[in-house]
Amino acid sequence: MSSINYSEKIPNNVNLSEDRTLQRALESWQPDFINWWDDMGPEGSTDASVYLRTAVSVDPQGWAQFGHVKMRDYRWGIFLNPGEANRKIHFGDHMGENVWNDVPGEYRANLRRIIVTQGDTEPASVEQQRHLGLTAPSMYDLRNLFQINVEEGRHLWAMVYLLHKHFGRDGREEADALLQRRSGQEDNPRILQAFNEQTPDWLSFFMFTYFTDRDGKFPLCALAESAFDPLARTTKFMLTEEAHHMFVGESGISRIIQRTCQKMNELRTDDVKKLREAGVIDLPTLQRYLNFHFSVTIDLFGADESSNAATFYSTGLKGRYEEGKRTDDHQLRGQIYKLLSVQNGQLVEKEVPMLNALNEVLRDDYIKDSIAGVDRWNKVIEKAGIPFRLKAPHKAFNRNIGALAGLKVSPEGRVLSEGEWKSNVDHWLPSGSDRAFVASLMGRCVEPGKFANWIAPPAMGINRQPMDFEYVRFN
Ligand SMILES: [Fe+2]
Ligand SMILES: [Fe+2]
C-alpha cells in the first residue's frame, strides 16, 4: 500500500521530500491556493466542520476515510495510483514501447496543453458552485456539495503537481495562471465555455454533476490510457473520486423526480401551474434543464473533426475510452467513422478518417453512458405510474462547437428555420420564467434530517450514517 505522508506540509504518496526543488515550488504555490480558496471557495464554509472523506492512501481501504474536518484545513494532497511494472504503450505509433516517466521533448507543448485544459476545469467548477451552500436543500446535500468542492480542489493539485514536476518554469507559470483565471470573468475566463456558465440553483447543480462531471470522466479515462505514465496514474486516482460526484447528480435528480411524482399522484394532476403552486418542479421543466445541460456538455468534447485529436492519439498522449478493452489494431489508420453534417438543410452522415473523428468517438461514448442514467430516472417516473418520459435531446440540438454549431435543430433532430426555433425555444430550453421559478424554491434548509419541499430524502445516508446525522457542524 502506498500511504500518504501526513507529516509533511503537503500530503503525498510521491516521495515529495526527496525532491527539494519540487517541494519548495509546491510549498510556495500552496499559500496562493489557500488565498484562492478563501476568495473563490464555497461561501459560508470557513468555520464549518464537515463530515468529509479524505484520502489517506490510494487503496480501497484508505481513500475514503470519513470524519469531521474544517474545510479550510482539508489536506489537499498529491496521490498517484501505483505504477504498473513494465507498462507498455498500448496504442498509437509508439505501441509496444515502454511508457514514459518523463515528458518527451517533442510532445511537451501538447502534453502541457492537455494538462492545463484538464486542470482549468477543476477550480472552475468550485467557482461556479460557490454560492450554492447558501440555498442547500438539506444538510446532507450541503455536505455532498462541500465534498465535491474539496475534491475538485484536490484535482487541481493533481494537475499542478504534474506541471511543477515535469514542465519546469512554463509549468510553474501555468500553475499560477490556473489560480488567476475566473469562471465567467470577461477578461480572464476559464478555458472551456461550459465552465464559464453559471450554476445558479440546485437543479442546475445536480444536472451539472450528472452531465458535466460525467463528461469529465471521459477525458480522464482517455488520459488514464496515456503513454505519459504519471498522467495515467494521476487520472486513474481522480476517477475514483469522480464517481461520487456523478452519484450526487444522478441521485439528486432522482430525488427531485420522486418528490414531483409523489405530488402529482397526491394532487392527481399533471398541471404545471398546480404543481408549481405546490412547490415542486414539474417534469417539463426538468426536461428543459436536461436539454440545456446535455447540449452544453457535449460541446466540451470539441470539434467533430480534429487533427489535434488525431495527433494526441497517434503520439500516445491520449487514448480512447477503455482503449485497453478494445480489440481493434489500436492504430486506426485507414479506418473510418460517421459524423453528422448538414447538406441542403438536412442532417446527413459523412464518412471521415477515424483518427480525425476521435473527439466524436469520445462524445458518442459519453452520450451512450449518459442516456443510461436518463433511463434510470424514467424508472422512477414509471414506478409512480406516470405516463411521462425524459429524453436526451438529439446530438445536433443547441450546439455551439463543431460542424453542427449554430444550426437550429429540434430536440427530435429536425432541422428548423430561424422562426420555428424562436417560437419553440421556450419549450425546449429553460426560459427566464422557468429559472425564476426554480430560483424561488431555493431556500436554505439545513436542520439535521430536514429536507426542502421540492426534493425527497436520499435512500441512505453518507457512509451509512442515519438520516438526521449532523453532517455539517456550524461553529
Ligand atoms: Fe474533477
Ligand atoms: Fe468532479
Short mmCIF file of C-alpha atoms and ligand atoms in Angstrom, two decimals:
data_model
loop_
_atom_site.label_atom_id
_atom_site.label_comp_id
_atom_site.label_asym_id
_atom_site.label_seq_id
_atom_site.Cartn_x
_atom_site.Cartn_y
_atom_site.Cartn_z
CA MET A 1 0.00 0.00 0.00
CA SER A 2 1.30 3.43 -0.83
CA SER A 3 0.27 5.52 2.14
CA ILE A 4 0.33 9.27 2.28
CA ASN A 5 2.89 11.12 4.28
CA TYR A 6 0.89 13.45 6.51
CA SER A 7 3.91 14.62 8.40
CA GLU A 8 4.78 16.89 5.52
CA LYS A 9 3.06 20.12 4.63
CA ILE A 10 1.60 18.57 1.52
CA PRO A 11 0.24 15.05 1.93
CA ASN A 12 1.51 12.86 -0.88
CA ASN A 13 2.47 9.40 -1.98
CA VAL A 14 5.08 10.59 -4.47
CA ASN A 15 8.09 10.92 -2.13
CA LEU A 16 7.93 14.66 -2.34
CA SER A 17 10.54 15.09 0.39
CA GLU A 18 13.17 13.55 -1.89
CA ASP A 19 12.77 16.31 -4.45
CA ARG A 20 13.52 19.52 -2.62
CA THR A 21 13.14 21.83 -5.62
CA LEU A 22 9.72 20.47 -6.40
CA GLN A 23 8.69 20.51 -2.77
CA ARG A 24 9.67 24.16 -2.48
CA ALA A 25 7.85 25.07 -5.69
CA LEU A 26 4.67 23.44 -4.41
CA GLU A 27 5.04 24.93 -0.96
CA SER A 28 5.22 28.36 -2.50
CA TRP A 29 2.15 27.66 -4.65
CA GLN A 30 0.19 26.42 -1.63
CA PRO A 31 -0.47 29.84 0.01
CA ASP A 32 -1.75 31.15 -3.34
CA PHE A 33 -4.06 28.17 -3.49
CA ILE A 34 -5.37 28.90 0.01
CA ASN A 35 -5.90 32.55 -0.93
CA TRP A 36 -7.80 31.44 -4.00
CA TRP A 37 -9.87 29.07 -1.83
CA ASP A 38 -10.66 31.87 0.63
CA ASP A 39 -11.74 34.17 -2.22
CA MET A 40 -13.45 31.72 -4.54
CA GLY A 41 -14.17 28.59 -2.49
CA PRO A 42 -17.60 27.71 -1.09
CA GLU A 43 -19.23 30.68 0.61
CA GLY A 44 -20.06 30.30 4.28
CA SER A 45 -17.88 27.22 4.73
CA THR A 46 -14.90 28.73 6.54
CA ASP A 47 -15.96 27.89 10.09
CA ALA A 48 -17.97 24.80 9.30
CA SER A 49 -16.78 21.39 10.30
CA VAL A 50 -17.87 18.96 7.62
CA TYR A 51 -18.16 15.18 7.57
CA LEU A 52 -15.75 14.64 4.69
CA ARG A 53 -13.91 11.74 3.26
CA THR A 54 -10.19 12.28 2.96
CA ALA A 55 -7.77 10.07 1.11
CA VAL A 56 -5.04 8.61 3.31
CA SER A 57 -3.86 6.14 0.70
CA VAL A 58 -4.95 5.13 -2.76
CA ASP A 59 -6.01 1.57 -1.97
CA PRO A 60 -9.67 0.65 -1.37
CA GLN A 61 -9.42 0.85 2.45
CA GLY A 62 -7.55 4.11 2.56
CA TRP A 63 -9.01 6.50 0.07
CA ALA A 64 -12.31 7.08 1.83
CA GLN A 65 -11.69 7.91 5.49
CA PHE A 66 -14.63 9.79 6.98
CA GLY A 67 -14.57 12.36 9.76
CA HIS A 68 -15.46 15.95 10.59
CA VAL A 69 -12.91 18.33 9.09
CA LYS A 70 -12.76 22.10 8.89
CA MET A 71 -12.98 22.87 5.21
CA ARG A 72 -10.01 25.18 5.20
CA ASP A 73 -7.91 22.54 6.97
CA TYR A 74 -8.76 19.86 4.42
CA ARG A 75 -5.49 18.27 3.40
CA TRP A 76 -5.29 18.58 -0.34
CA GLY A 77 -2.68 16.11 -1.34
CA ILE A 78 -0.96 14.52 -4.28
CA PHE A 79 -1.82 10.91 -4.93
CA LEU A 80 -0.96 8.72 -7.85
CA ASN A 81 -2.20 5.20 -8.35
CA PRO A 82 0.68 2.72 -8.00
CA GLY A 83 2.70 2.23 -11.16
CA GLU A 84 2.41 -1.00 -13.11
CA ALA A 85 5.78 -2.65 -13.62
CA ASN A 86 6.75 -2.84 -17.30
CA ARG A 87 3.71 -0.99 -18.51
CA LYS A 88 3.81 -0.64 -22.30
CA ILE A 89 2.24 1.93 -24.57
CA HIS A 90 -0.82 0.17 -25.95
CA PHE A 91 -1.98 2.38 -28.83
CA GLY A 92 -0.71 4.78 -31.48
CA ASP A 93 2.63 4.97 -33.25
CA HIS A 94 4.65 4.02 -30.15
CA MET A 95 2.64 0.91 -29.38
CA GLY A 96 4.73 -1.74 -27.65
CA GLU A 97 7.37 0.68 -26.37
CA ASN A 98 7.85 1.36 -22.65
CA VAL A 99 5.66 4.09 -21.17
CA TRP A 100 7.36 7.41 -20.41
CA ASN A 101 8.12 8.60 -16.92
CA ASP A 102 9.35 11.91 -18.27
CA VAL A 103 7.92 14.13 -20.94
CA PRO A 104 9.48 13.58 -24.37
CA GLY A 105 10.68 16.95 -25.69
CA GLU A 106 8.70 16.71 -28.92
CA TYR A 107 5.39 16.22 -27.07
CA ARG A 108 5.96 18.74 -24.34
CA ALA A 109 3.75 21.52 -25.72
CA ASN A 110 0.82 19.21 -26.44
CA LEU A 111 1.03 17.45 -23.09
CA ARG A 112 1.19 20.74 -21.27
CA ARG A 113 -1.88 21.95 -23.12
CA ILE A 114 -3.81 18.78 -22.27
CA ILE A 115 -2.91 19.02 -18.57
CA VAL A 116 -3.69 22.73 -18.36
CA THR A 117 -7.07 22.29 -20.05
CA GLN A 118 -7.99 19.49 -17.65
CA GLY A 119 -6.59 21.39 -14.66
CA ASP A 120 -8.55 24.53 -15.51
CA THR A 121 -11.92 22.80 -15.17
CA GLU A 122 -11.27 21.81 -11.55
CA PRO A 123 -11.11 25.24 -9.86
CA ALA A 124 -13.67 26.50 -12.39
CA SER A 125 -16.38 24.21 -11.05
CA VAL A 126 -15.62 25.30 -7.47
CA GLU A 127 -16.09 28.90 -8.59
CA GLN A 128 -19.32 28.07 -10.40
CA GLN A 129 -20.74 26.41 -7.30
CA ARG A 130 -19.54 28.78 -4.64
CA HIS A 131 -22.89 30.34 -3.69
CA LEU A 132 -24.89 27.13 -3.61
CA GLY A 133 -24.27 26.37 0.04
CA LEU A 134 -26.45 29.34 0.96
CA THR A 135 -29.51 27.62 -0.51
CA ALA A 136 -28.80 23.98 0.30
CA PRO A 137 -31.96 21.82 0.43
CA SER A 138 -30.58 19.79 3.34
CA MET A 139 -27.54 19.25 5.49
CA TYR A 140 -26.89 16.01 3.62
CA ASP A 141 -26.80 17.87 0.31
CA LEU A 142 -24.68 20.64 1.73
CA ARG A 143 -22.13 18.08 2.83
CA ASN A 144 -22.09 16.50 -0.64
CA LEU A 145 -21.54 19.89 -2.27
CA PHE A 146 -18.60 20.58 0.04
CA GLN A 147 -17.16 17.13 -0.59
CA ILE A 148 -17.22 17.74 -4.31
CA ASN A 149 -15.66 21.18 -3.87
CA VAL A 150 -12.70 19.94 -1.82
CA GLU A 151 -12.11 17.10 -4.27
CA GLU A 152 -12.16 19.39 -7.28
CA GLY A 153 -9.58 21.41 -5.35
CA ARG A 154 -7.54 18.24 -4.97
CA HIS A 155 -7.83 17.53 -8.69
CA LEU A 156 -6.33 20.95 -9.28
CA TRP A 157 -3.45 19.92 -7.02
CA ALA A 158 -3.03 16.75 -9.05
CA MET A 159 -2.58 18.70 -12.29
CA VAL A 160 -0.38 21.33 -10.66
CA TYR A 161 1.91 18.58 -9.38
CA LEU A 162 2.41 17.35 -12.95
CA LEU A 163 3.06 20.89 -14.20
CA HIS A 164 5.60 21.63 -11.47
CA LYS A 165 7.30 18.28 -11.64
CA HIS A 166 7.57 17.86 -15.40
CA PHE A 167 7.34 21.24 -17.11
CA GLY A 168 9.85 23.44 -15.31
CA ARG A 169 9.33 27.15 -15.48
CA ASP A 170 6.49 27.07 -18.03
CA GLY A 171 4.75 24.60 -15.78
CA ARG A 172 5.04 26.91 -12.78
CA GLU A 173 3.64 29.79 -14.81
CA GLU A 174 0.73 27.66 -15.97
CA ALA A 175 0.08 26.60 -12.36
CA ASP A 176 -0.12 30.26 -11.34
CA ALA A 177 -2.47 31.04 -14.22
CA LEU A 178 -4.80 28.28 -13.05
CA LEU A 179 -5.43 30.36 -9.93
CA GLN A 180 -5.83 33.60 -11.89
CA ARG A 181 -8.48 32.74 -14.45
CA ARG A 182 -12.04 33.02 -13.14
CA SER A 183 -15.21 31.30 -14.23
CA GLY A 184 -17.36 33.69 -16.22
CA GLN A 185 -14.94 36.61 -15.99
CA GLU A 186 -14.81 38.53 -19.25
CA ASP A 187 -11.16 39.47 -19.41
CA ASN A 188 -9.72 36.25 -18.00
CA PRO A 189 -12.28 33.45 -18.32
CA ARG A 190 -11.86 29.70 -17.82
CA ILE A 191 -10.70 27.84 -20.93
CA LEU A 192 -13.82 25.80 -21.74
CA GLN A 193 -17.15 27.52 -22.22
CA ALA A 194 -19.31 25.19 -20.08
CA PHE A 195 -17.10 26.19 -17.16
CA ASN A 196 -17.98 29.83 -17.63
CA GLU A 197 -21.73 29.19 -17.35
CA GLN A 198 -23.40 29.86 -14.03
CA THR A 199 -24.62 27.14 -11.70
CA PRO A 200 -27.33 29.33 -10.19
CA ASP A 201 -29.52 26.78 -8.40
CA TRP A 202 -29.53 23.21 -7.11
CA LEU A 203 -31.39 21.81 -10.09
CA SER A 204 -28.55 23.15 -12.25
CA PHE A 205 -26.02 21.77 -9.78
CA PHE A 206 -27.45 18.25 -9.92
CA MET A 207 -27.68 18.43 -13.73
CA PHE A 208 -24.11 19.71 -13.82
CA THR A 209 -22.75 16.95 -11.58
CA TYR A 210 -24.67 14.34 -13.56
CA PHE A 211 -23.81 15.55 -17.07
CA THR A 212 -20.67 17.64 -16.73
CA ASP A 213 -18.83 15.57 -14.09
CA ARG A 214 -19.66 12.53 -16.20
CA ASP A 215 -18.23 14.40 -19.13
CA GLY A 216 -15.12 14.88 -17.02
CA LYS A 217 -14.92 11.13 -16.64
CA PHE A 218 -14.40 10.55 -20.36
CA PRO A 219 -11.34 12.73 -20.97
CA LEU A 220 -9.99 11.39 -17.65
CA CYS A 221 -10.48 7.85 -18.89
CA ALA A 222 -8.76 8.79 -22.15
CA LEU A 223 -5.85 10.28 -20.18
CA ALA A 224 -5.71 7.23 -17.91
CA GLU A 225 -4.53 5.37 -21.06
CA SER A 226 -1.74 7.86 -21.73
CA ALA A 227 1.80 6.84 -22.60
CA PHE A 228 2.94 9.51 -20.13
CA ASP A 229 2.69 7.29 -17.06
CA PRO A 230 2.46 9.94 -14.29
CA LEU A 231 -0.57 11.40 -16.08
CA ALA A 232 -2.19 7.98 -16.43
CA ARG A 233 -1.64 7.19 -12.75
CA THR A 234 -2.91 10.58 -11.58
CA THR A 235 -6.09 10.47 -13.59
CA LYS A 236 -6.84 6.90 -12.51
CA PHE A 237 -7.00 8.05 -8.93
CA MET A 238 -9.10 11.11 -9.81
CA LEU A 239 -11.66 8.80 -11.40
CA THR A 240 -12.35 7.05 -8.10
CA GLU A 241 -13.39 10.40 -6.64
CA GLU A 242 -15.33 11.44 -9.73
CA ALA A 243 -17.72 8.51 -9.28
CA HIS A 244 -19.15 10.15 -6.15
CA HIS A 245 -19.73 13.42 -7.99
CA MET A 246 -21.79 11.67 -10.63
CA PHE A 247 -23.69 9.81 -7.92
CA VAL A 248 -24.63 13.14 -6.32
CA GLY A 249 -26.03 14.34 -9.65
CA GLU A 250 -27.87 11.19 -10.57
CA SER A 251 -29.42 10.65 -7.14
CA GLY A 252 -30.18 14.37 -6.78
CA ILE A 253 -32.28 14.42 -9.96
CA SER A 254 -33.84 11.10 -8.99
CA ARG A 255 -34.94 12.53 -5.66
CA ILE A 256 -36.43 15.61 -7.34
CA ILE A 257 -38.37 13.36 -9.73
CA GLN A 258 -39.53 11.19 -6.87
CA ARG A 259 -40.88 14.18 -4.97
CA THR A 260 -42.60 15.65 -8.04
CA CYS A 261 -44.25 12.33 -8.90
CA GLN A 262 -45.43 11.94 -5.33
CA LYS A 263 -47.13 15.36 -5.52
CA MET A 264 -48.59 14.57 -8.95
CA ASN A 265 -50.20 11.45 -7.54
CA GLU A 266 -51.32 13.15 -4.37
CA LEU A 267 -52.98 16.01 -6.28
CA ARG A 268 -53.94 13.76 -9.21
CA THR A 269 -52.68 16.29 -11.70
CA ASP A 270 -50.02 16.98 -14.26
CA ASP A 271 -50.98 20.64 -14.43
CA VAL A 272 -47.78 22.64 -14.33
CA LYS A 273 -49.35 25.60 -12.58
CA LYS A 274 -50.84 23.49 -9.79
CA LEU A 275 -47.61 21.60 -9.29
CA ARG A 276 -45.62 24.79 -9.12
CA GLU A 277 -48.08 26.16 -6.59
CA ALA A 278 -47.47 23.00 -4.58
CA GLY A 279 -43.76 23.87 -4.58
CA VAL A 280 -42.34 21.07 -6.74
CA ILE A 281 -40.50 21.14 -10.06
CA ASP A 282 -42.75 19.97 -12.90
CA LEU A 283 -41.38 17.31 -15.24
CA PRO A 284 -41.41 19.50 -18.40
CA THR A 285 -39.14 21.98 -16.61
CA LEU A 286 -36.81 19.13 -15.67
CA GLN A 287 -36.77 18.13 -19.34
CA ARG A 288 -35.74 21.64 -20.39
CA TYR A 289 -32.91 21.74 -17.87
CA LEU A 290 -31.83 18.33 -19.09
CA ASN A 291 -31.81 19.59 -22.71
CA PHE A 292 -29.69 22.56 -21.73
CA HIS A 293 -27.09 20.68 -19.70
CA PHE A 294 -26.83 17.80 -22.14
CA SER A 295 -26.23 20.08 -25.13
CA VAL A 296 -23.78 22.41 -23.39
CA THR A 297 -21.87 19.43 -22.05
CA ILE A 298 -21.46 17.50 -25.31
CA ASP A 299 -19.86 20.63 -26.79
CA LEU A 300 -16.99 20.07 -24.35
CA PHE A 301 -15.65 17.21 -26.44
CA GLY A 302 -14.56 19.71 -29.08
CA ALA A 303 -14.82 19.82 -32.86
CA ASP A 304 -16.13 16.66 -34.53
CA GLU A 305 -13.20 16.65 -36.92
CA SER A 306 -9.90 17.50 -35.31
CA SER A 307 -6.34 17.00 -36.43
CA ASN A 308 -5.25 17.64 -32.83
CA ALA A 309 -7.32 14.69 -31.67
CA ALA A 310 -5.56 12.54 -34.28
CA THR A 311 -2.14 13.78 -33.17
CA PHE A 312 -2.88 13.26 -29.47
CA TYR A 313 -3.89 9.68 -30.21
CA SER A 314 -1.15 8.73 -32.65
CA THR A 315 1.55 10.14 -30.40
CA GLY A 316 0.17 8.21 -27.41
CA LEU A 317 -0.81 11.21 -25.30
CA LYS A 318 -4.50 10.40 -25.07
CA GLY A 319 -6.24 7.10 -25.76
CA ARG A 320 -9.88 6.30 -26.37
CA TYR A 321 -12.36 5.49 -23.62
CA GLU A 322 -11.48 1.96 -22.46
CA GLU A 323 -8.71 1.70 -25.03
CA GLY A 324 -7.35 -1.39 -23.30
CA LYS A 325 -10.63 -3.28 -23.68
CA ARG A 326 -10.98 -2.65 -27.42
CA THR A 327 -9.98 -5.32 -29.86
CA ASP A 328 -9.02 -3.37 -33.00
CA ASP A 329 -5.46 -2.58 -34.06
CA HIS A 330 -5.15 0.50 -31.74
CA GLN A 331 -3.66 2.48 -34.61
CA LEU A 332 -6.84 3.23 -36.58
CA ARG A 333 -5.11 4.16 -39.83
CA GLY A 334 -7.41 3.65 -42.82
CA GLN A 335 -10.49 3.27 -40.62
CA ILE A 336 -13.50 5.49 -41.00
CA TYR A 337 -16.15 6.98 -38.71
CA LYS A 338 -19.52 8.54 -39.45
CA LEU A 339 -20.19 12.13 -38.47
CA LEU A 340 -23.25 14.31 -38.89
CA SER A 341 -23.11 17.24 -41.23
CA VAL A 342 -25.65 19.47 -42.95
CA GLN A 343 -26.46 19.27 -46.64
CA ASN A 344 -29.28 21.27 -48.23
CA GLY A 345 -30.78 21.90 -44.84
CA GLN A 346 -30.76 18.21 -43.89
CA LEU A 347 -28.62 16.30 -41.42
CA VAL A 348 -26.66 13.68 -43.30
CA GLU A 349 -23.96 11.22 -42.31
CA LYS A 350 -20.49 11.82 -43.62
CA GLU A 351 -17.54 9.42 -43.50
CA VAL A 352 -14.21 10.72 -42.28
CA PRO A 353 -10.93 9.09 -41.21
CA MET A 354 -11.48 7.74 -37.71
CA LEU A 355 -8.28 9.28 -36.38
CA ASN A 356 -9.67 12.73 -37.13
CA ALA A 357 -13.01 11.86 -35.55
CA LEU A 358 -11.75 10.80 -32.14
CA ASN A 359 -13.47 13.70 -30.36
CA GLU A 360 -16.71 12.47 -31.88
CA VAL A 361 -15.94 8.87 -30.87
CA LEU A 362 -15.49 10.01 -27.26
CA ARG A 363 -18.64 12.17 -27.47
CA ASP A 364 -20.65 9.18 -28.71
CA ASP A 365 -19.31 7.01 -25.87
CA TYR A 366 -20.34 9.72 -23.46
CA ILE A 367 -23.82 10.01 -24.98
CA LYS A 368 -24.39 6.28 -24.54
CA ASP A 369 -23.29 6.42 -20.92
CA SER A 370 -25.33 9.49 -20.03
CA ILE A 371 -28.51 8.18 -21.67
CA ALA A 372 -28.34 5.11 -19.44
CA GLY A 373 -28.85 7.38 -16.42
CA VAL A 374 -31.82 9.10 -18.07
CA ASP A 375 -33.38 5.64 -18.39
CA ARG A 376 -32.84 5.10 -14.67
CA TRP A 377 -34.66 8.38 -13.95
CA ASN A 378 -37.52 7.19 -16.14
CA LYS A 379 -37.82 4.08 -13.96
CA VAL A 380 -38.70 6.37 -11.04
CA ILE A 381 -41.46 8.02 -13.10
CA GLU A 382 -42.69 4.67 -14.37
CA LYS A 383 -42.82 3.26 -10.87
CA ALA A 384 -45.04 6.17 -9.85
CA GLY A 385 -47.39 5.18 -12.69
CA ILE A 386 -46.99 8.46 -14.56
CA PRO A 387 -47.02 8.41 -18.37
CA PHE A 388 -44.17 10.87 -18.93
CA ARG A 389 -40.62 10.05 -20.02
CA LEU A 390 -37.50 12.19 -20.02
CA LYS A 391 -35.37 12.04 -23.12
CA ALA A 392 -31.90 13.18 -24.04
CA PRO A 393 -32.13 15.58 -26.99
CA HIS A 394 -30.67 14.84 -30.43
CA LYS A 395 -26.96 15.49 -30.53
CA ALA A 396 -27.39 18.29 -33.07
CA PHE A 397 -29.66 20.21 -30.70
CA ASN A 398 -28.37 23.56 -29.37
CA ARG A 399 -24.75 23.01 -30.35
CA ASN A 400 -22.06 25.67 -30.34
CA ILE A 401 -18.96 23.73 -31.35
CA GLY A 402 -18.09 21.77 -34.49
CA ALA A 403 -19.95 21.30 -37.76
CA LEU A 404 -23.34 21.49 -36.02
CA ALA A 405 -22.63 24.80 -34.30
CA GLY A 406 -25.35 27.37 -34.66
CA LEU A 407 -27.67 25.05 -36.54
CA LYS A 408 -31.31 25.24 -35.47
CA VAL A 409 -32.40 21.68 -34.72
CA SER A 410 -35.31 20.44 -32.60
CA PRO A 411 -34.69 18.01 -29.71
CA GLU A 412 -36.00 15.29 -32.06
CA GLY A 413 -33.37 16.13 -34.67
CA ARG A 414 -35.43 18.09 -37.23
CA VAL A 415 -33.62 21.00 -38.90
CA LEU A 416 -35.65 24.17 -38.36
CA SER A 417 -35.97 27.67 -39.72
CA GLU A 418 -34.91 30.53 -37.51
CA GLY A 419 -38.60 31.41 -36.99
CA GLU A 420 -39.59 27.88 -35.94
CA TRP A 421 -36.70 27.81 -33.49
CA LYS A 422 -37.64 31.14 -31.98
CA SER A 423 -41.27 30.27 -31.48
CA ASN A 424 -40.42 26.96 -29.78
CA VAL A 425 -37.23 27.54 -27.90
CA ASP A 426 -39.04 28.21 -24.61
CA HIS A 427 -40.48 24.69 -24.76
CA TRP A 428 -37.04 23.23 -25.23
CA LEU A 429 -34.64 25.23 -23.11
CA PRO A 430 -35.21 26.75 -19.65
CA SER A 431 -36.91 30.12 -20.08
CA GLY A 432 -36.39 33.12 -17.85
CA SER A 433 -39.59 32.25 -16.03
CA ASP A 434 -38.50 28.61 -15.51
CA ARG A 435 -35.28 29.82 -13.99
CA ALA A 436 -37.10 32.35 -11.84
CA PHE A 437 -39.48 29.66 -10.62
CA VAL A 438 -36.65 27.26 -9.73
CA ALA A 439 -34.82 30.12 -8.02
CA SER A 440 -37.95 30.88 -5.97
CA LEU A 441 -37.81 27.36 -4.48
CA MET A 442 -34.24 27.72 -3.32
CA GLY A 443 -34.02 28.42 0.39
CA ARG A 444 -31.61 27.15 2.97
CA CYS A 445 -32.84 24.07 4.81
CA VAL A 446 -30.04 22.70 6.97
CA GLU A 447 -31.50 21.29 10.16
CA PRO A 448 -30.35 17.69 10.56
CA GLY A 449 -32.85 15.32 8.94
CA LYS A 450 -34.93 18.07 7.27
CA PHE A 451 -35.34 18.34 3.50
CA ALA A 452 -36.67 21.13 1.29
CA ASN A 453 -40.16 20.54 -0.05
CA TRP A 454 -39.06 20.01 -3.67
CA ILE A 455 -36.71 17.08 -3.08
CA ALA A 456 -37.14 13.65 -1.47
CA PRO A 457 -34.66 12.41 1.15
CA PRO A 458 -31.98 10.01 -0.12
CA ALA A 459 -32.39 6.27 0.28
CA MET A 460 -29.36 6.11 2.57
CA GLY A 461 -27.03 8.45 4.47
CA ILE A 462 -23.38 9.03 3.64
CA ASN A 463 -21.17 6.23 4.95
CA ARG A 464 -24.39 4.62 6.26
CA GLN A 465 -24.99 7.39 8.75
CA PRO A 466 -28.59 7.94 9.90
CA MET A 467 -30.70 10.47 8.03
CA ASP A 468 -30.60 13.04 10.85
CA PHE A 469 -26.82 12.80 11.24
CA GLU A 470 -25.05 16.11 11.79
CA TYR A 471 -23.08 16.16 8.54
CA VAL A 472 -22.13 19.79 8.97
CA ARG A 473 -21.36 21.47 12.29
CA PHE A 474 -21.71 25.22 12.03
CA ASN A 475 -19.36 26.68 14.56
FE FE B 1 -12.52 16.90 -11.00
FE FE B 2 -15.92 16.14 -10.39
#
